[in-house]
Short mmCIF file of C-alpha atoms in Angstrom, two decimals:
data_model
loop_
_atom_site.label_atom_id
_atom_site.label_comp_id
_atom_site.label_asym_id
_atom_site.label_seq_id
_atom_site.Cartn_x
_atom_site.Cartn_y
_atom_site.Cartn_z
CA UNK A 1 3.85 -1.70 -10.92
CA UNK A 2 0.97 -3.00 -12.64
CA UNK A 3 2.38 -5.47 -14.33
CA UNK A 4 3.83 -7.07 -10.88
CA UNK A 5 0.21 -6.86 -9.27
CA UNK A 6 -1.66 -8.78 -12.13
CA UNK A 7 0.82 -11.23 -11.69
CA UNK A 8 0.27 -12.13 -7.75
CA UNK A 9 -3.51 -10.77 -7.31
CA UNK A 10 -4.73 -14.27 -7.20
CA UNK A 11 -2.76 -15.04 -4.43
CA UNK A 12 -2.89 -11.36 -2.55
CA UNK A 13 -6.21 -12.10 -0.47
CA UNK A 14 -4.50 -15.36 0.97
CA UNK A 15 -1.32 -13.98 1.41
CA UNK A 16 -2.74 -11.10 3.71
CA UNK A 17 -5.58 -12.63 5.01
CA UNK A 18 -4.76 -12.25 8.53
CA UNK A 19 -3.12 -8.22 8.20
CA UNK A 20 -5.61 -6.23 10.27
CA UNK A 21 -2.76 -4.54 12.49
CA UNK A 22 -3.14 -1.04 10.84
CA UNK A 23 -7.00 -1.15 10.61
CA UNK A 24 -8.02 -0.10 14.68
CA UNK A 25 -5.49 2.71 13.61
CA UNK A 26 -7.72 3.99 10.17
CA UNK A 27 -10.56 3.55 11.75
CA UNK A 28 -9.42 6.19 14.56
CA UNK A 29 -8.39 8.67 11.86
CA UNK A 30 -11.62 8.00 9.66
CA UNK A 31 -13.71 9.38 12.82
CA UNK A 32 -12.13 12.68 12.24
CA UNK A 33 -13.78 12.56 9.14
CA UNK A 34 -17.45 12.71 10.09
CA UNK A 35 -19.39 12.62 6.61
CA UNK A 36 -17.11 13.86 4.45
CA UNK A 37 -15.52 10.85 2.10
CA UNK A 38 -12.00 9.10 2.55
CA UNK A 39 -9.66 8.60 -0.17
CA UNK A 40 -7.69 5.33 -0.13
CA UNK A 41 -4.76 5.32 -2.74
CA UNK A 42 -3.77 1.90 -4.03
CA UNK A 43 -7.04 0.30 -2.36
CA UNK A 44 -6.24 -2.99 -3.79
CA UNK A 45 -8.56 -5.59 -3.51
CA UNK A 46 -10.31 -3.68 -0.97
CA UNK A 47 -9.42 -4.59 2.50
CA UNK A 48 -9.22 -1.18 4.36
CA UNK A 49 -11.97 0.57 2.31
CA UNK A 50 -14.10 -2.49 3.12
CA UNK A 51 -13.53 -2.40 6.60
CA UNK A 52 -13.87 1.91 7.06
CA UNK A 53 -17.24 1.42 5.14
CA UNK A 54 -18.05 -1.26 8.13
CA UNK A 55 -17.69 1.41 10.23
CA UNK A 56 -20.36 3.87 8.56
CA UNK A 57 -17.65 5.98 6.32
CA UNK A 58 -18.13 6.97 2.79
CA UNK A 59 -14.79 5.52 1.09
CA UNK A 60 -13.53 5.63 -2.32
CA UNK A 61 -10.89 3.84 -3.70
CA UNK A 62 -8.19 4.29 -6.63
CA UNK A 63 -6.58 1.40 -7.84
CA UNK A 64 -4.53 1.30 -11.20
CA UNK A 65 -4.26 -2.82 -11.78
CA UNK A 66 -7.72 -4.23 -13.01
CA UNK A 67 -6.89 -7.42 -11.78
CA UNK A 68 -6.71 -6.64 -8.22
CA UNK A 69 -9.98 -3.95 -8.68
CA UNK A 70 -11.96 -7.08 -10.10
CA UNK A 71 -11.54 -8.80 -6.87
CA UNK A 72 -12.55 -5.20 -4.53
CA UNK A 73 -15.27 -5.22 -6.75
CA UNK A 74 -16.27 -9.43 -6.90
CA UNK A 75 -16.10 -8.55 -2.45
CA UNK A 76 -18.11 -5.34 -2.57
CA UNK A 77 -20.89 -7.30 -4.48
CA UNK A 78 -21.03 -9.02 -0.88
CA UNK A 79 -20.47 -6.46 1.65
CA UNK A 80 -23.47 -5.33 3.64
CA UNK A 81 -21.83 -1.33 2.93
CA UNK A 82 -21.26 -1.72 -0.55
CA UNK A 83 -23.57 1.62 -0.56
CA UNK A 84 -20.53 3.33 0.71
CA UNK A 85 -17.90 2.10 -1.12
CA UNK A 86 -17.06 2.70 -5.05
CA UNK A 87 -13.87 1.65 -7.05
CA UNK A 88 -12.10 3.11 -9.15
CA UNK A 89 -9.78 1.83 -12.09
CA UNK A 90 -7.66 4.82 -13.01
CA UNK A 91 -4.06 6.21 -12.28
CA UNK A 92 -3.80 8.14 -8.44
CA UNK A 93 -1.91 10.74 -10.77
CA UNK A 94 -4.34 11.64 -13.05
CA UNK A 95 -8.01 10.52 -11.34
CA UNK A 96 -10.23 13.75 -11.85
CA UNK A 97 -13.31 14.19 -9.14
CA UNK A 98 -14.95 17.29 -7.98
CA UNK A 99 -15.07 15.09 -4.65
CA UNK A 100 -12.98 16.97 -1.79
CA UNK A 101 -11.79 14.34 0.51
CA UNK A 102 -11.35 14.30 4.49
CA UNK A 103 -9.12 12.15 4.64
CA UNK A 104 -6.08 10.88 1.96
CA UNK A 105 -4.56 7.42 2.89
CA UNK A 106 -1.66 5.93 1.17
CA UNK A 107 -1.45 2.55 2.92
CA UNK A 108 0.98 -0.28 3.33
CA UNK A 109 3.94 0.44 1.13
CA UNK A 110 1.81 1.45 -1.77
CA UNK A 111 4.02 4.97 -2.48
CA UNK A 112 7.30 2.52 -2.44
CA UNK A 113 6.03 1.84 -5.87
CA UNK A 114 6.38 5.23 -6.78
CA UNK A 115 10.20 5.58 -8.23
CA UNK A 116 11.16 8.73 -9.43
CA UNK A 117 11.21 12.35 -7.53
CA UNK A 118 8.90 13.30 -10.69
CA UNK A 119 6.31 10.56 -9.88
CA UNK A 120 6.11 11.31 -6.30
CA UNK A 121 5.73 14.87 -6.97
CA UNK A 122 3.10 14.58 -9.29
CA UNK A 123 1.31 11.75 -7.25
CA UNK A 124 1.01 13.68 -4.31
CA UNK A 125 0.74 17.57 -5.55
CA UNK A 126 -2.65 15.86 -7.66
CA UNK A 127 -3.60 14.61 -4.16
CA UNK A 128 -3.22 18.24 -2.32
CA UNK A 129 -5.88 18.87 -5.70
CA UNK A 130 -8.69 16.85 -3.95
CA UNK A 131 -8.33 18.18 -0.53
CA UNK A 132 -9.21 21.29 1.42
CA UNK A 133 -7.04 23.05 3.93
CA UNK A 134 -6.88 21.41 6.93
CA UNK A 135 -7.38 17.84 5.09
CA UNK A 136 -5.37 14.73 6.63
CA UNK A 137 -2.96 12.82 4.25
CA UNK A 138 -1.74 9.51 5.96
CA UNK A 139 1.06 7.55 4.30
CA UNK A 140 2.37 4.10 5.34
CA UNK A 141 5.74 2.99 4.36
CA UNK A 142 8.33 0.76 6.13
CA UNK A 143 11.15 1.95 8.43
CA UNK A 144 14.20 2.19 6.11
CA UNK A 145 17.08 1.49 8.57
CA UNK A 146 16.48 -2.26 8.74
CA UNK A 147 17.25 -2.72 5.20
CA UNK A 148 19.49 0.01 5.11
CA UNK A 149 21.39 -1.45 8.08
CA UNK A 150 21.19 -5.32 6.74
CA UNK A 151 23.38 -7.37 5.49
CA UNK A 152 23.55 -7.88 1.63
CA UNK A 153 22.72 -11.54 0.38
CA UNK A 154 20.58 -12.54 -2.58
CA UNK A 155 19.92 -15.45 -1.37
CA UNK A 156 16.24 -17.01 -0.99
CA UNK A 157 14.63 -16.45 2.02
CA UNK A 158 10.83 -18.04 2.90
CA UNK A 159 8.59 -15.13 3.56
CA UNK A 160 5.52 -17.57 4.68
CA UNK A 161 3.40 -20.37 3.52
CA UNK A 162 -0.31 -19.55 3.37
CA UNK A 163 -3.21 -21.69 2.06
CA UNK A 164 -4.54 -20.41 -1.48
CA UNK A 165 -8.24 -20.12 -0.45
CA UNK A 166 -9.74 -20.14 -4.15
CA UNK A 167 -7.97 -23.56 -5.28
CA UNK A 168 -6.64 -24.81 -1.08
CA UNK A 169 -3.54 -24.94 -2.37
CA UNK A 170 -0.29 -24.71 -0.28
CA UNK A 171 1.81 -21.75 -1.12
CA UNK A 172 5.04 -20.87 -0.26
CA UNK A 173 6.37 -17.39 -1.10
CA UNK A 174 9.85 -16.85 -1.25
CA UNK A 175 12.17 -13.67 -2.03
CA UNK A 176 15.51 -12.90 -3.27
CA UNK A 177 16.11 -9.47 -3.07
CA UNK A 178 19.27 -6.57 -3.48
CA UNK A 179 19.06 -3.16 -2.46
CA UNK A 180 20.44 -0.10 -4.31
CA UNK A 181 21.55 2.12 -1.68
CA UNK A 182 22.40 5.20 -3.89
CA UNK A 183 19.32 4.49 -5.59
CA UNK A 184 17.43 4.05 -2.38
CA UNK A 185 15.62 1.52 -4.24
CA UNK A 186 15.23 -2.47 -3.19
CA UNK A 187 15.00 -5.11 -6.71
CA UNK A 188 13.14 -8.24 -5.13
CA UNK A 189 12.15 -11.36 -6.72
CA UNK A 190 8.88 -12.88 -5.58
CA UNK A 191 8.75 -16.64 -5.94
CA UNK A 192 5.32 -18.35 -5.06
CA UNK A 193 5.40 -22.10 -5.28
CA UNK A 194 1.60 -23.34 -5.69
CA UNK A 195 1.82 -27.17 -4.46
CA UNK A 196 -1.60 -28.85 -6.04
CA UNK A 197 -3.25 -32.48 -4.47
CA UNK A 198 -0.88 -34.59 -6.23
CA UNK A 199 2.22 -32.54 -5.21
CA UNK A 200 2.62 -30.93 -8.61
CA UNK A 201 4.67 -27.52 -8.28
CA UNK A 202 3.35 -24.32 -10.40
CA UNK A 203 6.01 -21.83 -9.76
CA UNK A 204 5.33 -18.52 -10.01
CA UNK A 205 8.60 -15.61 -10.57
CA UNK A 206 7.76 -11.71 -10.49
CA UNK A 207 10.03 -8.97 -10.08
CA UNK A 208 9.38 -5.39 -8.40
CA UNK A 209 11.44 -2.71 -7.62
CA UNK A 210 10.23 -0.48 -4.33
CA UNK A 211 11.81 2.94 -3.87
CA UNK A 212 12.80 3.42 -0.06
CA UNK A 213 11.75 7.10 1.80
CA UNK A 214 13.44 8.71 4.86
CA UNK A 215 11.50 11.00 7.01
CA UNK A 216 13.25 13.91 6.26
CA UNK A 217 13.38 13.21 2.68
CA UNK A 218 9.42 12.91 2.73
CA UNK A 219 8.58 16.08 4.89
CA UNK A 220 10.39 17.85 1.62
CA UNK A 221 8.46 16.68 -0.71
CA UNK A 222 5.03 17.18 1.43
CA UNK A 223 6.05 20.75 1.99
CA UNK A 224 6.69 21.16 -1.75
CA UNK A 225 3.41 19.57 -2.89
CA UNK A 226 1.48 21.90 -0.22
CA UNK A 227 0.99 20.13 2.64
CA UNK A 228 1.97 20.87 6.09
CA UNK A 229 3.80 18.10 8.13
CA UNK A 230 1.99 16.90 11.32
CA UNK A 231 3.64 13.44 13.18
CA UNK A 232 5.31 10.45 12.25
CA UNK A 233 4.70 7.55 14.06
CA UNK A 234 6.74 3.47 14.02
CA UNK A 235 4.02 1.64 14.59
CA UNK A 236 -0.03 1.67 14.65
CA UNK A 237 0.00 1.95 18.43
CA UNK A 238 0.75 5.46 17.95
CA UNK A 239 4.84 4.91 19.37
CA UNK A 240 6.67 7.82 17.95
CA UNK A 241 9.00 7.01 14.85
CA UNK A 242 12.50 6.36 16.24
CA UNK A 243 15.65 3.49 14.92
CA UNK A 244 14.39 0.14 15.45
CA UNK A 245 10.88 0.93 15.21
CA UNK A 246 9.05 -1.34 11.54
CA UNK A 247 7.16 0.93 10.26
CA UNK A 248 6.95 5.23 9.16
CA UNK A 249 3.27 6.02 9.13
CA UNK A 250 3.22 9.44 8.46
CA UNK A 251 0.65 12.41 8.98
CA UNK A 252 0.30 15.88 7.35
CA UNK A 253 -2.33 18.48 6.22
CA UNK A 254 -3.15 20.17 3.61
CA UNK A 255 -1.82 23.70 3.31
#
């Protein structure tokens, strides 16, 4: 995990530059939260805490790669609520605070990277830790019957081209990728291909493996790290999780 985000953090801001689907969503949650402080697990280079501080909330953030907490911290230096926000470089599994936290969020895939039943267990039992009864964990991961359901191919596929905004390079980001089924577990290959002014090629090749969750499977493991499961939804517009839906953003509180 953190090897695979020091790799690609230069490119991460440009790559998801224009993601901003799921944010009308936290924002709605956050309210809930009046004063109390939200806890965003895996906050990255800060996009969602940035934007839920925007909106007058006390946020902190937990991010284990220092590569990708330098750049939160480069944009906080900037943000007009940095006096909300604060970063932290440490390990979701461990992090110690006598903060109690509102609201949990595990956004955008960020517990795929969590592989083993004994990982998620202890990720998300220390998370029941910092919250009071009643608390709200949200967790965002993709719908698992696409991949399940799709044909196997490692071929290379372009996944976009974006503009590096640091350098205006072109990028294009490519993937090769095999899933595990019995594993539940998807190997990809990132490939980012940095074209410079004179048309000079800097390739860059990281692997990652991401561990994929079925609903069922993840209202066990909530129940058995004390919380209490609430709604699962297949999209930020609140549809209900059903086949065919993209995404499994799922609610629960603490017991």
């Amino acid at each position: 995990m953190t090897s695979f985000y020091a790799t690609i953090a230069r490119y991460y801001d440009s790559e998801h530059h224009d993601k901003d689907e799921d944010l009308p969503f936290y924002r709605e949650i956050a309210a809930d939260a009046g004063e109390r402080p939200i806890l965003i697990v895996g906050s990255g280079t800060g996009r969602l805490a940035l934007d839920l501080a925007a909106e007058g909330r006390q946020v902190h953030g937990i991010e284990i790669e220092a590569a990708m907490i330098e750049r939160a911290n480069r944009k906080l230096g900037a943000a007009p609520a940095a006096d909300r926000v604060e970063f932290f470089h440490a390990d979701a599994r461990t992090f110690r605070t006598d903060v109690r936290y509102a609201v949990t969020i595990i956004p955008y895939n960020t517990f795929m990277h969590f592989l083993t039943q004994a990982d998620q267990k202890k990720l998300l039992s220390h998370l029941r830790e910092l919250m009071d009864g009643g608390d709200q964990l949200v967790i965002d991961l993709p719908n698992p019957g696409e991949a399940f359901g799709a044909q196997d191919s490692e071929a290379i596929t372009l996944e976009r081209t974006f503009l590096e905004r640091e350098s205006g390079h072109l990028v294009m980001q490519q993937s090769s990728a095999w899933l595990d089924r019995a594993e539940q577990t998807m190997h990809v290959t990132w490939i980012y291909d940095e074209i410079d002014e004179e048309g000079v090629v800097r390739r860059t090749v990281v692997p990652v493996r991401l561990y994929y969750y079925f609903l069922n499977e993840l209202k066990l493991l909530l129940a058995h790290c004390g919380f209490a499961y609430e709604a699962a939804y297949g999209d930020f517009d609140g549809t209900p999780y059903g086949d065919g839906m993209p995404r499994m953003i799922v609610t629960a509180r603490a017991r």
